[in-house]
Structures are given as C-alpha cells and as structure tokens.
PDB file of C-alpha atoms and ligand atoms in Angstrom:
ATOM      1  CA  MET H 231      -0.040   0.028  -0.077  1.00  0.00           C
ATOM      2  CA  SER H 232       1.185   3.545  -0.621  1.00  0.00           C
ATOM      3  CA  VAL H 233      -0.168   6.735   0.988  1.00  0.00           C
ATOM      4  CA  HIS H 234      -3.043   7.261  -1.399  1.00  0.00           C
ATOM      5  CA  ILE H 235      -3.440   3.792  -3.079  1.00  0.00           C
ATOM      6  CA  GLY H 236      -4.661   0.902  -1.228  1.00  0.00           C
ATOM      7  CA  ALA H 237      -3.457  -1.912  -3.646  1.00  0.00           C
ATOM      8  CA  ASN H 238      -1.265  -4.733  -2.484  1.00  0.00           C
ATOM      9  CA  ASN H 239       1.983  -5.497  -4.463  1.00  0.00           C
ATOM     10  CA  GLY H 240       1.331  -6.980  -7.697  1.00  0.00           C
ATOM     11  CA  GLU H 241      -2.353  -5.610  -8.160  1.00  0.00           C
ATOM     12  CA  ILE H 242      -1.459  -3.007 -10.421  1.00  0.00           C
ATOM     13  CA  ALA H 243      -0.342  -3.585 -13.936  1.00  0.00           C
ATOM     14  CA  ASP H 244       2.584  -2.031 -15.412  1.00  0.00           C
ATOM     15  CA  LYS H 245       0.530  -0.391 -18.093  1.00  0.00           C
ATOM     16  CA  ILE H 246      -2.235   2.024 -16.981  1.00  0.00           C
ATOM     17  CA  LEU H 247      -4.652   4.554 -18.187  1.00  0.00           C
ATOM     18  CA  LEU H 248      -5.246   7.605 -16.311  1.00  0.00           C
ATOM     19  CA  PRO H 249      -8.450   9.521 -16.496  1.00  0.00           C
ATOM     20  CA  GLY H 250      -8.994  12.708 -14.143  1.00  0.00           C
ATOM     21  CA  ASP H 251     -12.564  11.470 -13.243  1.00  0.00           C
ATOM     22  CA  PRO H 252     -12.584   8.351 -11.129  1.00  0.00           C
ATOM     23  CA  LEU H 253     -16.052   7.372 -12.627  1.00  0.00           C
ATOM     24  CA  ARG H 254     -14.298   7.460 -15.968  1.00  0.00           C
ATOM     25  CA  ALA H 255     -11.881   4.788 -14.503  1.00  0.00           C
ATOM     26  CA  LYS H 256     -14.835   2.594 -13.604  1.00  0.00           C
ATOM     27  CA  TYR H 257     -16.368   3.187 -17.053  1.00  0.00           C
ATOM     28  CA  ILE H 258     -13.389   2.106 -18.890  1.00  0.00           C
ATOM     29  CA  ALA H 259     -13.096  -1.109 -16.612  1.00  0.00           C
ATOM     30  CA  ASP H 260     -16.865  -1.902 -16.921  1.00  0.00           C
ATOM     31  CA  THR H 261     -16.756  -1.357 -20.791  1.00  0.00           C
ATOM     32  CA  PHE H 262     -13.349  -2.537 -21.980  1.00  0.00           C
ATOM     33  CA  LEU H 263     -11.718  -4.811 -19.312  1.00  0.00           C
ATOM     34  CA  GLU H 264     -12.240  -8.359 -18.556  1.00  0.00           C
ATOM     35  CA  ASP H 265     -11.557 -10.222 -15.206  1.00  0.00           C
ATOM     36  CA  VAL H 266     -11.838  -7.004 -13.495  1.00  0.00           C
ATOM     37  CA  SER H 267     -10.837  -6.385  -9.829  1.00  0.00           C
ATOM     38  CA  GLN H 268     -10.923  -2.968  -8.032  1.00  0.00           C
ATOM     39  CA  TYR H 269      -7.763  -2.396  -5.948  1.00  0.00           C
ATOM     40  CA  ASN H 270      -8.495   1.094  -4.676  1.00  0.00           C
ATOM     41  CA  GLU H 271     -11.266   3.278  -3.415  1.00  0.00           C
ATOM     42  CA  VAL H 272      -8.961   5.343  -1.057  1.00  0.00           C
ATOM     43  CA  ARG H 273     -10.643   9.030  -1.470  1.00  0.00           C
ATOM     44  CA  GLY H 274     -13.128   7.699  -4.030  1.00  0.00           C
ATOM     45  CA  MET H 275     -10.256   7.565  -6.313  1.00  0.00           C
ATOM     46  CA  TYR H 276     -11.001   4.388  -8.089  1.00  0.00           C
ATOM     47  CA  GLY H 277      -8.582   1.951  -9.414  1.00  0.00           C
ATOM     48  CA  PHE H 278      -9.020  -1.166 -11.307  1.00  0.00           C
ATOM     49  CA  THR H 279      -7.028  -3.991 -12.840  1.00  0.00           C
ATOM     50  CA  GLY H 280      -8.374  -6.179 -15.845  1.00  0.00           C
ATOM     51  CA  THR H 281      -7.262  -7.743 -18.979  1.00  0.00           C
ATOM     52  CA  TYR H 282      -7.715  -5.942 -22.458  1.00  0.00           C
ATOM     53  CA  LYS H 283      -7.101  -8.544 -25.164  1.00  0.00           C
ATOM     54  CA  GLY H 284      -5.634 -10.758 -22.962  1.00  0.00           C
ATOM     55  CA  GLU H 285      -2.936  -8.155 -21.703  1.00  0.00           C
ATOM     56  CA  ARG H 286      -3.128  -6.900 -18.041  1.00  0.00           C
ATOM     57  CA  VAL H 287      -3.911  -3.389 -17.933  1.00  0.00           C
ATOM     58  CA  SER H 288      -5.029  -1.067 -14.911  1.00  0.00           C
ATOM     59  CA  VAL H 289      -7.022   2.296 -15.113  1.00  0.00           C
ATOM     60  CA  GLN H 290      -6.672   4.604 -12.189  1.00  0.00           C
ATOM     61  CA  GLY H 291      -8.306   8.041 -11.545  1.00  0.00           C
ATOM     62  CA  THR H 292      -5.947  10.971 -10.932  1.00  0.00           C
ATOM     63  CA  GLY H 293      -8.112  13.946  -9.758  1.00  0.00           C
ATOM     64  CA  MET H 294      -7.932  17.312 -11.256  1.00  0.00           C
ATOM     65  CA  GLY H 295      -4.852  19.582 -11.503  1.00  0.00           C
ATOM     66  CA  VAL H 296      -1.032  19.048 -11.197  1.00  0.00           C
ATOM     67  CA  PRO H 297      -0.902  18.237  -7.382  1.00  0.00           C
ATOM     68  CA  SER H 298      -3.413  15.438  -7.505  1.00  0.00           C
ATOM     69  CA  ILE H 299      -2.145  13.687 -10.607  1.00  0.00           C
ATOM     70  CA  SER H 300       1.558  14.047  -9.357  1.00  0.00           C
ATOM     71  CA  ILE H 301       0.554  12.107  -6.132  1.00  0.00           C
ATOM     72  CA  TYR H 302      -0.799   9.301  -8.070  1.00  0.00           C
ATOM     73  CA  VAL H 303       1.889   9.038 -10.638  1.00  0.00           C
ATOM     74  CA  ASN H 304       4.502   9.067  -7.854  1.00  0.00           C
ATOM     75  CA  GLU H 305       3.030   6.467  -6.052  1.00  0.00           C
ATOM     76  CA  LEU H 306       2.080   4.181  -9.005  1.00  0.00           C
ATOM     77  CA  ILE H 307       5.680   4.459 -10.373  1.00  0.00           C
ATOM     78  CA  GLN H 308       7.596   4.310  -7.028  1.00  0.00           C
ATOM     79  CA  SER H 309       5.678   1.813  -5.069  1.00  0.00           C
ATOM     80  CA  TYR H 310       3.856  -0.429  -7.722  1.00  0.00           C
ATOM     81  CA  GLY H 311       6.519  -0.333 -10.593  1.00  0.00           C
ATOM     82  CA  VAL H 312       4.130   1.078 -13.204  1.00  0.00           C
ATOM     83  CA  LYS H 313       6.115   1.776 -16.463  1.00  0.00           C
ATOM     84  CA  LYS H 314       3.528   2.911 -19.022  1.00  0.00           C
ATOM     85  CA  LEU H 315       1.207   5.628 -18.207  1.00  0.00           C
ATOM     86  CA  ILE H 316      -1.451   7.079 -20.532  1.00  0.00           C
ATOM     87  CA  ARG H 317      -3.798   9.928 -19.652  1.00  0.00           C
ATOM     88  CA  VAL H 318      -7.297   9.871 -20.923  1.00  0.00           C
ATOM     89  CA  GLY H 319      -8.559  13.263 -20.535  1.00  0.00           C
ATOM     90  CA  THR H 320     -10.822  16.042 -21.663  1.00  0.00           C
ATOM     91  CA  CYS H 321      -9.710  19.554 -22.867  1.00  0.00           C
ATOM     92  CA  GLY H 322     -10.780  22.670 -24.098  1.00  0.00           C
ATOM     93  CA  ALA H 323      -9.858  24.026 -27.749  1.00  0.00           C
ATOM     94  CA  ILE H 324      -8.225  27.126 -28.248  1.00  0.00           C
ATOM     95  CA  GLN H 325      -7.507  26.984 -32.089  1.00  0.00           C
ATOM     96  CA  LYS H 326     -10.046  27.499 -34.629  1.00  0.00           C
ATOM     97  CA  ASP H 327      -9.454  24.506 -36.615  1.00  0.00           C
ATOM     98  CA  VAL H 328      -9.596  22.107 -33.532  1.00  0.00           C
ATOM     99  CA  LYS H 329     -13.030  20.872 -33.313  1.00  0.00           C
ATOM    100  CA  VAL H 330     -15.193  19.700 -30.526  1.00  0.00           C
ATOM    101  CA  ARG H 331     -14.624  15.853 -30.437  1.00  0.00           C
ATOM    102  CA  ASP H 332     -11.261  15.806 -32.135  1.00  0.00           C
ATOM    103  CA  VAL H 333      -8.597  13.699 -30.154  1.00  0.00           C
ATOM    104  CA  ILE H 334      -5.460  15.483 -29.395  1.00  0.00           C
ATOM    105  CA  LEU H 335      -2.356  13.705 -28.628  1.00  0.00           C
ATOM    106  CA  ALA H 336      -0.058  15.985 -26.316  1.00  0.00           C
ATOM    107  CA  GLN H 337       3.290  16.177 -27.839  1.00  0.00           C
ATOM    108  CA  GLY H 338       4.275  18.719 -25.193  1.00  0.00           C
ATOM    109  CA  ALA H 339       3.012  20.579 -22.273  1.00  0.00           C
ATOM    110  CA  THR H 340       3.236  24.059 -21.767  1.00  0.00           C
ATOM    111  CA  THR H 341       2.247  25.306 -18.218  1.00  0.00           C
ATOM    112  CA  ASP H 342       1.735  27.963 -15.703  1.00  0.00           C
ATOM    113  CA  SER H 343       2.363  25.507 -12.879  1.00  0.00           C
ATOM    114  CA  ARG H 344       5.506  25.920 -10.994  1.00  0.00           C
ATOM    115  CA  ILE H 345       6.513  22.372 -10.467  1.00  0.00           C
ATOM    116  CA  ASN H 346       9.226  22.497 -13.165  1.00  0.00           C
ATOM    117  CA  GLN H 347      10.423  25.741 -11.980  1.00  0.00           C
ATOM    118  CA  LEU H 348      10.829  24.289  -8.466  1.00  0.00           C
ATOM    119  CA  ILE H 349      12.749  21.305  -9.983  1.00  0.00           C
ATOM    120  CA  PHE H 350      14.890  22.972 -12.586  1.00  0.00           C
ATOM    121  CA  ASN H 351      15.841  26.160 -10.621  1.00  0.00           C
ATOM    122  CA  GLY H 352      15.154  28.656 -13.407  1.00  0.00           C
ATOM    123  CA  ILE H 353      15.840  26.257 -16.559  1.00  0.00           C
ATOM    124  CA  ASP H 354      12.674  26.275 -18.734  1.00  0.00           C
ATOM    125  CA  TYR H 355      12.143  22.589 -19.072  1.00  0.00           C
ATOM    126  CA  ALA H 356      10.007  21.324 -21.958  1.00  0.00           C
ATOM    127  CA  PRO H 357       7.899  18.197 -20.895  1.00  0.00           C
ATOM    128  CA  LEU H 358       7.359  15.780 -23.796  1.00  0.00           C
ATOM    129  CA  ALA H 359       5.555  12.831 -24.535  1.00  0.00           C
ATOM    130  CA  ASP H 360       7.273   9.408 -25.135  1.00  0.00           C
ATOM    131  CA  PHE H 361       7.890   9.461 -28.842  1.00  0.00           C
ATOM    132  CA  ASP H 362       7.151   5.432 -29.289  1.00  0.00           C
ATOM    133  CA  LEU H 363       3.570   5.873 -27.380  1.00  0.00           C
ATOM    134  CA  LEU H 364       2.993   9.014 -29.369  1.00  0.00           C
ATOM    135  CA  ARG H 365       3.724   7.258 -32.846  1.00  0.00           C
ATOM    136  CA  THR H 366       1.764   4.196 -31.983  1.00  0.00           C
ATOM    137  CA  ALA H 367      -1.370   6.240 -30.691  1.00  0.00           C
ATOM    138  CA  TYR H 368      -1.021   8.229 -33.956  1.00  0.00           C
ATOM    139  CA  GLU H 369      -0.933   5.228 -36.127  1.00  0.00           C
ATOM    140  CA  ILE H 370      -3.988   3.563 -34.231  1.00  0.00           C
ATOM    141  CA  GLY H 371      -6.197   6.670 -34.438  1.00  0.00           C
ATOM    142  CA  THR H 372      -5.643   7.344 -38.013  1.00  0.00           C
ATOM    143  CA  GLU H 373      -6.110   3.657 -39.007  1.00  0.00           C
ATOM    144  CA  LYS H 374      -9.425   4.161 -37.037  1.00  0.00           C
ATOM    145  CA  GLY H 375     -10.175   7.144 -39.605  1.00  0.00           C
ATOM    146  CA  LEU H 376     -10.397   9.628 -36.602  1.00  0.00           C
ATOM    147  CA  SER H 377      -9.488  13.170 -36.648  1.00  0.00           C
ATOM    148  CA  ILE H 378      -6.299  13.252 -34.569  1.00  0.00           C
ATOM    149  CA  ARG H 379      -4.376  16.270 -33.894  1.00  0.00           C
ATOM    150  CA  VAL H 380      -0.814  16.224 -32.406  1.00  0.00           C
ATOM    151  CA  GLY H 381       0.817  19.147 -30.822  1.00  0.00           C
ATOM    152  CA  ASN H 382       1.370  21.608 -27.568  1.00  0.00           C
ATOM    153  CA  VAL H 383      -1.418  21.687 -24.901  1.00  0.00           C
ATOM    154  CA  PHE H 384      -1.591  24.111 -22.002  1.00  0.00           C
ATOM    155  CA  THR H 385      -1.583  22.501 -18.482  1.00  0.00           C
ATOM    156  CA  SER H 386      -3.334  25.208 -16.458  1.00  0.00           C
ATOM    157  CA  ASP H 387      -3.456  25.255 -12.748  1.00  0.00           C
ATOM    158  CA  THR H 388      -6.725  27.302 -13.005  1.00  0.00           C
ATOM    159  CA  PHE H 389      -9.903  26.375 -14.666  1.00  0.00           C
ATOM    160  CA  TYR H 390     -11.492  29.618 -13.754  1.00  0.00           C
ATOM    161  CA  ARG H 391      -9.298  32.737 -14.830  1.00  0.00           C
ATOM    162  CA  ASP H 392     -10.004  36.469 -14.781  1.00  0.00           C
ATOM    163  CA  ASN H 393      -7.793  36.945 -17.865  1.00  0.00           C
ATOM    164  CA  ALA H 394      -8.597  33.876 -19.669  1.00  0.00           C
ATOM    165  CA  LYS H 395      -9.092  35.664 -23.136  1.00  0.00           C
ATOM    166  CA  GLU H 396      -5.659  37.421 -23.063  1.00  0.00           C
ATOM    167  CA  VAL H 397      -3.819  34.174 -22.228  1.00  0.00           C
ATOM    168  CA  ASN H 398      -5.870  31.839 -24.555  1.00  0.00           C
ATOM    169  CA  GLU H 399      -5.175  34.399 -27.553  1.00  0.00           C
ATOM    170  CA  LEU H 400      -1.581  34.534 -26.799  1.00  0.00           C
ATOM    171  CA  LEU H 401      -1.134  30.588 -26.400  1.00  0.00           C
ATOM    172  CA  ALA H 402      -3.093  30.113 -29.501  1.00  0.00           C
ATOM    173  CA  LYS H 403      -0.734  32.536 -31.494  1.00  0.00           C
ATOM    174  CA  TYR H 404       1.858  30.397 -30.240  1.00  0.00           C
ATOM    175  CA  LYS H 405       0.209  26.976 -31.856  1.00  0.00           C
ATOM    176  CA  VAL H 406      -1.008  25.584 -28.444  1.00  0.00           C
ATOM    177  CA  LEU H 407      -3.930  23.507 -29.471  1.00  0.00           C
ATOM    178  CA  ALA H 408      -6.018  23.008 -26.128  1.00  0.00           C
ATOM    179  CA  ILE H 409      -6.113  23.655 -22.290  1.00  0.00           C
ATOM    180  CA  GLU H 410      -6.186  20.977 -19.755  1.00  0.00           C
ATOM    181  CA  MET H 411      -4.868  20.640 -16.358  1.00  0.00           C
ATOM    182  CA  GLU H 412      -2.495  17.602 -15.773  1.00  0.00           C
ATOM    183  CA  THR H 413      -0.037  16.679 -18.572  1.00  0.00           C
ATOM    184  CA  THR H 414       2.947  18.749 -17.686  1.00  0.00           C
ATOM    185  CA  ALA H 415       3.158  16.617 -14.374  1.00  0.00           C
ATOM    186  CA  LEU H 416       2.742  13.405 -15.863  1.00  0.00           C
ATOM    187  CA  TYR H 417       5.565  13.937 -18.697  1.00  0.00           C
ATOM    188  CA  THR H 418       8.153  15.434 -16.299  1.00  0.00           C
ATOM    189  CA  LEU H 419       7.531  12.487 -13.755  1.00  0.00           C
ATOM    190  CA  ALA H 420       7.683   9.907 -16.438  1.00  0.00           C
ATOM    191  CA  ALA H 421      11.112  11.474 -17.569  1.00  0.00           C
ATOM    192  CA  LYS H 422      12.383  11.556 -14.075  1.00  0.00           C
ATOM    193  CA  PHE H 423      11.510   7.965 -13.513  1.00  0.00           C
ATOM    194  CA  ASP H 424      12.512   6.724 -16.950  1.00  0.00           C
ATOM    195  CA  CYS H 425       8.952   5.657 -17.771  1.00  0.00           C
ATOM    196  CA  GLN H 426       6.586   6.128 -20.937  1.00  0.00           C
ATOM    197  CA  ALA H 427       3.949   8.635 -20.792  1.00  0.00           C
ATOM    198  CA  LEU H 428       1.286   9.891 -23.247  1.00  0.00           C
ATOM    199  CA  SER H 429      -1.779  12.109 -22.954  1.00  0.00           C
ATOM    200  CA  VAL H 430      -4.624  11.299 -25.148  1.00  0.00           C
ATOM    201  CA  LEU H 431      -7.156  14.061 -24.932  1.00  0.00           C
ATOM    202  CA  THR H 432     -10.710  14.569 -26.294  1.00  0.00           C
ATOM    203  CA  VAL H 433     -12.117  18.128 -26.953  1.00  0.00           C
ATOM    204  CA  SER H 434     -14.992  18.327 -24.855  1.00  0.00           C
ATOM    205  CA  ASP H 435     -15.453  22.057 -25.416  1.00  0.00           C
ATOM    206  CA  HIS H 436     -14.408  24.719 -27.665  1.00  0.00           C
ATOM    207  CA  ILE H 437     -13.352  27.910 -25.769  1.00  0.00           C
ATOM    208  CA  LEU H 438     -13.484  30.218 -28.758  1.00  0.00           C
ATOM    209  CA  THR H 439     -16.947  29.240 -29.793  1.00  0.00           C
ATOM    210  CA  GLY H 440     -18.494  28.014 -26.488  1.00  0.00           C
ATOM    211  CA  GLU H 441     -19.605  24.661 -28.577  1.00  0.00           C
ATOM    212  CA  GLU H 442     -19.653  21.778 -26.119  1.00  0.00           C
ATOM    213  CA  THR H 443     -20.391  18.040 -26.666  1.00  0.00           C
ATOM    214  CA  THR H 444     -23.686  16.491 -25.708  1.00  0.00           C
ATOM    215  CA  SER H 445     -23.310  13.774 -23.226  1.00  0.00           C
ATOM    216  CA  GLU H 446     -24.187  11.234 -25.786  1.00  0.00           C
ATOM    217  CA  GLU H 447     -21.436  12.580 -28.080  1.00  0.00           C
ATOM    218  CA  ARG H 448     -19.081  12.517 -25.370  1.00  0.00           C
ATOM    219  CA  GLN H 449     -19.555   8.920 -24.647  1.00  0.00           C
ATOM    220  CA  THR H 450     -18.935   7.927 -28.181  1.00  0.00           C
ATOM    221  CA  THR H 451     -15.671  10.298 -28.713  1.00  0.00           C
ATOM    222  CA  PHE H 452     -14.427   9.104 -25.100  1.00  0.00           C
ATOM    223  CA  ASN H 453     -14.811   5.445 -26.265  1.00  0.00           C
ATOM    224  CA  GLU H 454     -12.503   6.219 -29.467  1.00  0.00           C
ATOM    225  CA  MET H 455     -10.276   8.120 -26.957  1.00  0.00           C
ATOM    226  CA  MET H 456     -10.119   4.989 -24.709  1.00  0.00           C
ATOM    227  CA  GLU H 457      -9.581   2.386 -27.540  1.00  0.00           C
ATOM    228  CA  ILE H 458      -6.603   4.465 -28.849  1.00  0.00           C
ATOM    229  CA  ALA H 459      -5.156   4.533 -25.246  1.00  0.00           C
ATOM    230  CA  LEU H 460      -5.677   0.620 -24.578  1.00  0.00           C
ATOM    231  CA  GLU H 461      -4.446  -0.380 -28.055  1.00  0.00           C
ATOM    232  CA  THR H 462      -1.430   1.817 -27.607  1.00  0.00           C
ATOM    233  CA  ALA H 463      -0.726   0.499 -23.965  1.00  0.00           C
ATOM    234  CA  ILE H 464      -0.728  -3.232 -24.997  1.00  0.00           C
ATOM    235  CA  LYS H 465       1.282  -2.646 -28.241  1.00  0.00           C
TER     236      LYS H 465
HETATM  237  O1  R1P O 239     -11.453  15.305 -17.935  1.00  0.00           O
HETATM  238  P1  R1P O 239     -10.256  15.256 -17.103  1.00  0.00           P
HETATM  239  O2  R1P O 239      -9.174  14.041 -17.283  1.00  0.00           O
HETATM  240  O3  R1P O 239     -10.367  15.381 -15.529  1.00  0.00           O
HETATM  241  O4  R1P O 239      -9.602  16.478 -17.663  1.00  0.00           O
HETATM  242  C1  R1P O 239      -9.850  17.880 -17.613  1.00  0.00           C
HETATM  243  O5  R1P O 239     -11.029  18.135 -16.805  1.00  0.00           O
HETATM  244  C2  R1P O 239     -10.922  18.758 -15.674  1.00  0.00           C
HETATM  245  C3  R1P O 239     -11.441  19.882 -15.655  1.00  0.00           C
HETATM  246  O6  R1P O 239     -12.829  19.827 -15.772  1.00  0.00           O
HETATM  247  C4  R1P O 239      -9.264  18.901 -15.594  1.00  0.00           C
HETATM  248  O7  R1P O 239      -8.850  17.737 -14.690  1.00  0.00           O
HETATM  249  C5  R1P O 239      -8.973  18.777 -17.020  1.00  0.00           C
HETATM  250  O8  R1P O 239      -7.476  18.316 -17.212  1.00  0.00           O
HETATM  251  O1  URA O 240      -9.139  21.837 -18.323  1.00  0.00           O
HETATM  252  C1  URA O 240     -10.115  22.018 -18.994  1.00  0.00           C
HETATM  253  C2  URA O 240     -10.824  20.750 -19.426  1.00  0.00           C
HETATM  254  C3  URA O 240     -11.794  20.726 -20.384  1.00  0.00           C
HETATM  255  N1  URA O 240     -12.133  21.972 -20.846  1.00  0.00           N
HETATM  256  C4  URA O 240     -11.574  23.060 -20.532  1.00  0.00           C
HETATM  257  O2  URA O 240     -11.814  24.225 -20.821  1.00  0.00           O
HETATM  258  N2  URA O 240     -10.462  23.013 -19.615  1.00  0.00           N
END
C-alpha cells in the first residue's frame, strides 16, 4: 500500500490508463476490461485492474490538476512499478481548426504550474510525450479514420481565470491547441523515473466558440480515445 493507493504489491499492472475522473476509470473497466478487480477506493479515487485483449492493464483516476495527478503518478511508479502511463482526459480547444470531439495527442505541455521551476531552478524544461507511444497512438487513431491532432497543450493550474481571453489568445498564437490541467506533471515525472507517458485528450468544449459536446457525443468520442489508449498500452 502507498499513502493514497490501497493496492497490494502485484495488484496494479505495469501499463495504466489515467483519467482525471474516477467514474471514467470505472466506465473504462466496466466497458473495456475483462476479469476486473478493484484495487483502490481510497478518497473515492477508483483503481481497477483487468485484461484487454488478454493483456493486463490497470486504470486509475487521478483527480484534477497537477498536485493531484503528481501524487498518483509518483506512487504508481515508485510503489507499484508502473512503466507505461497514458492519460485519457478532456480538454478545451483554443484553435479555430481544432473541433469539438477531435482527439489530441499532447506532444508537449506548456504550463503555468511552478513544478518545473521548483525542480529545475530557473531552467525552462519542456515536458514531452514518449515518442514511441505518440507514434503508436497516432497510427492507431488514423487507421480508425479519426481526426487526430498532435501538438502542444497548456496544462493550466486554473480552470477559472480572470484574464482567460488574453492568455488563450497568446497561447493560440504560439500554436497551443488546447487547455487541460495535468499533462505537464505526467510527462515530467515519467522522464524523471525513466517511464513512458502520453496524454490522449478528447476536445470536450471549444473555448472560442462555446460549443460543447452532448453527453451522448461525449460517450462515443470518449470510447474512441479510450480504445486508442488501450491499444497503445498493449502494443
Ligand atoms: O477530464 P479530465 O481528465 O479530468 O481532464 C480535464 O477536466 C478537468 C477540468 O474539468 C481537468 O482535470 C482537466 O484536465
Ligand atoms: O481543463 C479543461 C478541460 C476541459 N475543458 C476546459 O476548458 N478546460
């Protein structure tokens, strides 16, 4: 057991999907995995292990934001030996040509979080996706005929922000595709511990147009994102 995860040694697979929402973790386990067992309910942050196409895979809710995902990723890697970590999250688009329901593979993660400043003492570290996972996920997504975007995302410490318009316009000018709240921490920790990480994100809303997915659309698109992540995890 670790501080925030109540699993015994060996109960978590070395490949894991990481949704922010613990109920999305339950949905993935119920919908896609076989022979499922629940290994965690500490703080309601559900974690499950099962098999996908015969391969052992886990899925763990991370909560929202850099501090929360950092706790789970640290413990998953250091206490349970997880090696391949794929976030399955939602994001808000800030480019006109990125559409609601598109799937984004986060190649890098710009941030206003201070975690990297604290680690690197003033050096402007660039957290990146694992290239093999990125390439595999891209190939799987395009083979499925999906609209896959690859690029920079903004990992924000705030969901509600007073100067959002100004910040979004600046980031959009510099080619950032979308906003979410965890990827920079995932990529930095994966690099630190020599693990592989990727964020696969569904555009759930468009920040410029205000367009949102309906719950039905969300389900279908989320399933596509989850299948890309699961297929990538076992490849
Ligand atoms: O849908 P998840 O994975 O939680 O991701 C996004 O949704 C939350 C904000 O609503 C943040 O965690 C953000 O990163
Ligand atoms: O962090 C997030 C996630 C989804 N949509 C947003 O606008 N922001």
